[in-house]
């Protein structure tokens, strides 16, 4: 089970490590308690970069590396890691809803909005929260698609989104248009 807590960390207490993956180099960060605070990819919109004062240490990331390796090998469908996301209460609700999207499935921004009890006009804000997800792959924002089935934006790039969905066996073609119901 993924657990999430919210706290603030200082630069000196950030641990980091990089690992190779089929979607490029992954930069992981964690707090002093070992909870993963981010997973970023090269060129990611809003992604993290190593900062002065961060501590390079592979130790806190052993379980994450093992699970990510198993995920990319098609052997793991759910991560069981301590995660700590830092965001507004709204963003945290959106991010928690992402955790409920099953491996190999997709959902829409509107469906996420409905899951958290947000109004239809809040779909844009939901999209913004999903785009700000600091835990790519671990918190599966790549499973969120447009209402028409299109592979809409992904902070890690649409090529990575496509590769992740393909790995999971998720449908990548838009659904057939719905026929109007007779009145």
mmCIF file of C-alpha atoms in Angstrom:
data_model
loop_
_atom_site.group_PDB
_atom_site.id
_atom_site.type_symbol
_atom_site.label_atom_id
_atom_site.label_comp_id
_atom_site.label_asym_id
_atom_site.label_seq_id
_atom_site.Cartn_x
_atom_site.Cartn_y
_atom_site.Cartn_z
ATOM 1 C CA UNK A 1 0.000 0.000 0.000
ATOM 2 C CA UNK A 2 1.273 3.467 -0.841
ATOM 3 C CA UNK A 3 1.246 5.919 2.024
ATOM 4 C CA UNK A 4 1.495 9.657 1.660
ATOM 5 C CA UNK A 5 2.356 12.302 4.213
ATOM 6 C CA UNK A 6 2.924 16.000 3.849
ATOM 7 C CA UNK A 7 5.859 17.835 5.411
ATOM 8 C CA UNK A 8 8.474 20.318 4.343
ATOM 9 C CA UNK A 9 12.123 19.327 3.969
ATOM 10 C CA UNK A 10 15.232 21.477 3.882
ATOM 11 C CA UNK A 11 17.705 21.272 1.007
ATOM 12 C CA UNK A 12 20.297 19.661 3.274
ATOM 13 C CA UNK A 13 17.951 16.812 4.141
ATOM 14 C CA UNK A 14 17.150 15.808 0.542
ATOM 15 C CA UNK A 15 18.651 12.507 -0.580
ATOM 16 C CA UNK A 16 18.886 11.721 -4.278
ATOM 17 C CA UNK A 17 19.790 8.911 -6.614
ATOM 18 C CA UNK A 18 19.513 8.247 -10.346
ATOM 19 C CA UNK A 19 18.637 4.976 -12.023
ATOM 20 C CA UNK A 20 18.421 3.905 -15.645
ATOM 21 C CA UNK A 21 15.096 2.812 -17.082
ATOM 22 C CA UNK A 22 13.512 2.078 -20.464
ATOM 23 C CA UNK A 23 12.054 5.622 -20.435
ATOM 24 C CA UNK A 24 15.364 7.325 -19.628
ATOM 25 C CA UNK A 25 17.272 8.252 -16.524
ATOM 26 C CA UNK A 26 15.070 8.585 -13.418
ATOM 27 C CA UNK A 27 15.971 11.081 -10.687
ATOM 28 C CA UNK A 28 14.533 10.091 -7.325
ATOM 29 C CA UNK A 29 14.548 12.240 -4.216
ATOM 30 C CA UNK A 30 13.669 11.345 -0.646
ATOM 31 C CA UNK A 31 13.510 12.980 2.736
ATOM 32 C CA UNK A 32 15.616 11.884 5.703
ATOM 33 C CA UNK A 33 12.928 9.363 6.673
ATOM 34 C CA UNK A 34 13.342 7.582 3.311
ATOM 35 C CA UNK A 35 9.921 8.537 1.908
ATOM 36 C CA UNK A 36 10.161 9.210 -1.835
ATOM 37 C CA UNK A 37 9.391 12.875 -2.529
ATOM 38 C CA UNK A 38 9.835 12.941 -6.310
ATOM 39 C CA UNK A 39 10.587 10.935 -9.413
ATOM 40 C CA UNK A 40 11.594 13.064 -12.399
ATOM 41 C CA UNK A 41 12.711 12.303 -15.953
ATOM 42 C CA UNK A 42 15.027 14.336 -18.203
ATOM 43 C CA UNK A 43 13.247 17.252 -19.833
ATOM 44 C CA UNK A 44 10.220 16.934 -17.585
ATOM 45 C CA UNK A 45 8.054 19.998 -17.297
ATOM 46 C CA UNK A 46 8.393 21.064 -13.642
ATOM 47 C CA UNK A 47 10.800 18.201 -12.908
ATOM 48 C CA UNK A 48 13.469 18.383 -10.273
ATOM 49 C CA UNK A 49 17.201 18.803 -10.802
ATOM 50 C CA UNK A 50 19.950 17.983 -8.318
ATOM 51 C CA UNK A 51 20.643 20.973 -6.071
ATOM 52 C CA UNK A 52 23.713 21.987 -4.092
ATOM 53 C CA UNK A 53 23.491 20.557 -0.607
ATOM 54 C CA UNK A 54 21.530 17.449 -1.586
ATOM 55 C CA UNK A 55 23.019 14.171 -0.422
ATOM 56 C CA UNK A 56 23.717 11.497 -3.039
ATOM 57 C CA UNK A 57 22.851 8.209 -1.367
ATOM 58 C CA UNK A 58 21.519 5.055 -3.034
ATOM 59 C CA UNK A 59 20.470 3.526 0.308
ATOM 60 C CA UNK A 60 16.984 5.040 0.649
ATOM 61 C CA UNK A 61 16.171 4.039 -2.925
ATOM 62 C CA UNK A 62 16.907 0.299 -2.922
ATOM 63 C CA UNK A 63 13.251 -0.742 -2.658
ATOM 64 C CA UNK A 64 12.221 1.852 -5.255
ATOM 65 C CA UNK A 65 14.892 0.630 -7.659
ATOM 66 C CA UNK A 66 13.854 -3.008 -7.190
ATOM 67 C CA UNK A 67 10.176 -2.181 -7.700
ATOM 68 C CA UNK A 68 10.793 0.050 -10.721
ATOM 69 C CA UNK A 69 12.930 -2.691 -12.304
ATOM 70 C CA UNK A 70 10.113 -5.206 -11.725
ATOM 71 C CA UNK A 71 7.542 -2.730 -13.089
ATOM 72 C CA UNK A 72 9.499 -2.170 -16.304
ATOM 73 C CA UNK A 73 9.943 -5.958 -16.645
ATOM 74 C CA UNK A 74 6.147 -6.339 -16.494
ATOM 75 C CA UNK A 75 6.353 -8.173 -13.153
ATOM 76 C CA UNK A 76 4.894 -5.509 -10.831
ATOM 77 C CA UNK A 77 1.526 -3.801 -11.143
ATOM 78 C CA UNK A 78 1.415 -1.757 -7.914
ATOM 79 C CA UNK A 79 4.155 0.078 -6.036
ATOM 80 C CA UNK A 80 4.487 -0.393 -2.289
ATOM 81 C CA UNK A 81 6.687 2.498 -1.261
ATOM 82 C CA UNK A 82 6.456 5.292 1.283
ATOM 83 C CA UNK A 83 5.675 8.467 -0.666
ATOM 84 C CA UNK A 84 5.563 12.048 0.534
ATOM 85 C CA UNK A 85 3.967 14.571 -1.784
ATOM 86 C CA UNK A 86 4.067 18.255 -0.983
ATOM 87 C CA UNK A 87 1.125 20.184 -2.353
ATOM 88 C CA UNK A 88 -2.111 21.923 -1.550
ATOM 89 C CA UNK A 89 -4.975 19.949 -0.038
ATOM 90 C CA UNK A 90 -6.684 19.983 -3.468
ATOM 91 C CA UNK A 91 -3.603 18.602 -5.232
ATOM 92 C CA UNK A 92 -3.183 15.918 -2.592
ATOM 93 C CA UNK A 93 -6.803 14.781 -3.158
ATOM 94 C CA UNK A 94 -6.172 14.614 -6.901
ATOM 95 C CA UNK A 95 -2.900 12.735 -6.425
ATOM 96 C CA UNK A 96 -4.558 10.270 -4.038
ATOM 97 C CA UNK A 97 -7.235 9.611 -6.687
ATOM 98 C CA UNK A 98 -4.463 8.697 -9.144
ATOM 99 C CA UNK A 99 -3.428 5.877 -6.819
ATOM 100 C CA UNK A 100 -6.824 4.235 -7.424
ATOM 101 C CA UNK A 101 -6.409 3.980 -11.213
ATOM 102 C CA UNK A 102 -5.523 0.327 -11.805
ATOM 103 C CA UNK A 103 -2.541 -0.920 -13.766
ATOM 104 C CA UNK A 104 -3.410 -1.281 -17.439
ATOM 105 C CA UNK A 105 -6.464 0.971 -17.179
ATOM 106 C CA UNK A 106 -7.050 4.592 -18.058
ATOM 107 C CA UNK A 107 -9.338 7.270 -16.712
ATOM 108 C CA UNK A 108 -10.181 10.829 -17.693
ATOM 109 C CA UNK A 109 -9.654 14.190 -16.057
ATOM 110 C CA UNK A 110 -13.427 14.453 -15.617
ATOM 111 C CA UNK A 111 -13.562 11.078 -13.885
ATOM 112 C CA UNK A 112 -10.798 12.140 -11.485
ATOM 113 C CA UNK A 113 -12.711 15.369 -10.768
ATOM 114 C CA UNK A 114 -15.843 13.327 -10.004
ATOM 115 C CA UNK A 115 -13.894 10.944 -7.732
ATOM 116 C CA UNK A 116 -12.746 13.810 -5.537
ATOM 117 C CA UNK A 117 -16.134 15.531 -5.556
ATOM 118 C CA UNK A 118 -15.004 18.478 -7.682
ATOM 119 C CA UNK A 119 -17.405 20.289 -9.984
ATOM 120 C CA UNK A 120 -17.266 19.975 -13.762
ATOM 121 C CA UNK A 121 -15.582 23.396 -14.121
ATOM 122 C CA UNK A 122 -12.809 22.131 -11.804
ATOM 123 C CA UNK A 123 -11.536 19.758 -14.510
ATOM 124 C CA UNK A 124 -8.916 22.340 -15.554
ATOM 125 C CA UNK A 125 -7.672 22.574 -11.975
ATOM 126 C CA UNK A 126 -7.576 18.772 -11.810
ATOM 127 C CA UNK A 127 -5.450 18.794 -14.965
ATOM 128 C CA UNK A 128 -3.112 21.323 -13.378
ATOM 129 C CA UNK A 129 -2.763 19.169 -10.267
ATOM 130 C CA UNK A 130 -2.076 16.072 -12.350
ATOM 131 C CA UNK A 131 0.526 18.007 -14.347
ATOM 132 C CA UNK A 132 2.229 18.990 -11.083
ATOM 133 C CA UNK A 133 2.453 15.394 -9.825
ATOM 134 C CA UNK A 134 5.985 15.119 -8.385
ATOM 135 C CA UNK A 135 5.954 11.310 -8.440
ATOM 136 C CA UNK A 136 5.833 10.315 -12.113
ATOM 137 C CA UNK A 137 5.325 6.596 -12.726
ATOM 138 C CA UNK A 138 4.973 5.868 -8.983
ATOM 139 C CA UNK A 139 1.753 7.888 -8.882
ATOM 140 C CA UNK A 140 0.271 6.930 -12.268
ATOM 141 C CA UNK A 141 -0.705 10.220 -13.894
ATOM 142 C CA UNK A 142 0.224 8.611 -17.234
ATOM 143 C CA UNK A 143 -3.071 6.686 -16.963
ATOM 144 C CA UNK A 144 -5.144 9.872 -17.321
ATOM 145 C CA UNK A 145 -6.359 10.595 -20.847
ATOM 146 C CA UNK A 146 -8.704 13.043 -22.536
ATOM 147 C CA UNK A 147 -12.461 12.484 -22.511
ATOM 148 C CA UNK A 148 -12.246 11.626 -26.221
ATOM 149 C CA UNK A 149 -9.584 8.970 -25.565
ATOM 150 C CA UNK A 150 -6.699 11.146 -26.742
ATOM 151 C CA UNK A 151 -3.338 10.948 -25.026
ATOM 152 C CA UNK A 152 -3.330 14.470 -23.686
ATOM 153 C CA UNK A 153 -0.343 16.127 -22.026
ATOM 154 C CA UNK A 154 2.135 14.420 -19.756
ATOM 155 C CA UNK A 155 4.874 16.287 -17.895
ATOM 156 C CA UNK A 156 7.339 13.551 -18.893
ATOM 157 C CA UNK A 157 6.403 13.833 -22.585
ATOM 158 C CA UNK A 158 3.811 12.035 -24.678
ATOM 159 C CA UNK A 159 6.389 9.516 -25.950
ATOM 160 C CA UNK A 160 7.002 8.342 -22.369
ATOM 161 C CA UNK A 161 3.269 8.292 -21.640
ATOM 162 C CA UNK A 162 2.710 6.093 -24.689
ATOM 163 C CA UNK A 163 5.537 3.762 -23.663
ATOM 164 C CA UNK A 164 4.223 3.435 -20.098
ATOM 165 C CA UNK A 165 0.672 2.728 -21.246
ATOM 166 C CA UNK A 166 1.955 0.207 -23.806
ATOM 167 C CA UNK A 167 4.010 -1.527 -21.114
ATOM 168 C CA UNK A 168 0.859 -1.840 -19.014
ATOM 169 C CA UNK A 169 -1.226 -3.081 -21.949
ATOM 170 C CA UNK A 170 -3.617 -0.133 -21.728
ATOM 171 C CA UNK A 171 -5.675 0.689 -24.818
ATOM 172 C CA UNK A 172 -3.998 3.403 -26.862
ATOM 173 C CA UNK A 173 -6.670 4.060 -29.453
ATOM 174 C CA UNK A 174 -9.561 6.420 -28.839
ATOM 175 C CA UNK A 175 -12.900 4.709 -28.312
ATOM 176 C CA UNK A 176 -15.354 4.666 -31.198
ATOM 177 C CA UNK A 177 -17.625 7.723 -31.248
ATOM 178 C CA UNK A 178 -20.865 7.225 -29.370
ATOM 179 C CA UNK A 179 -24.000 7.174 -31.422
ATOM 180 C CA UNK A 180 -26.611 9.693 -30.357
ATOM 181 C CA UNK A 181 -29.409 8.151 -28.376
ATOM 182 C CA UNK A 182 -32.784 8.395 -30.054
ATOM 183 C CA UNK A 183 -35.176 10.770 -28.325
#
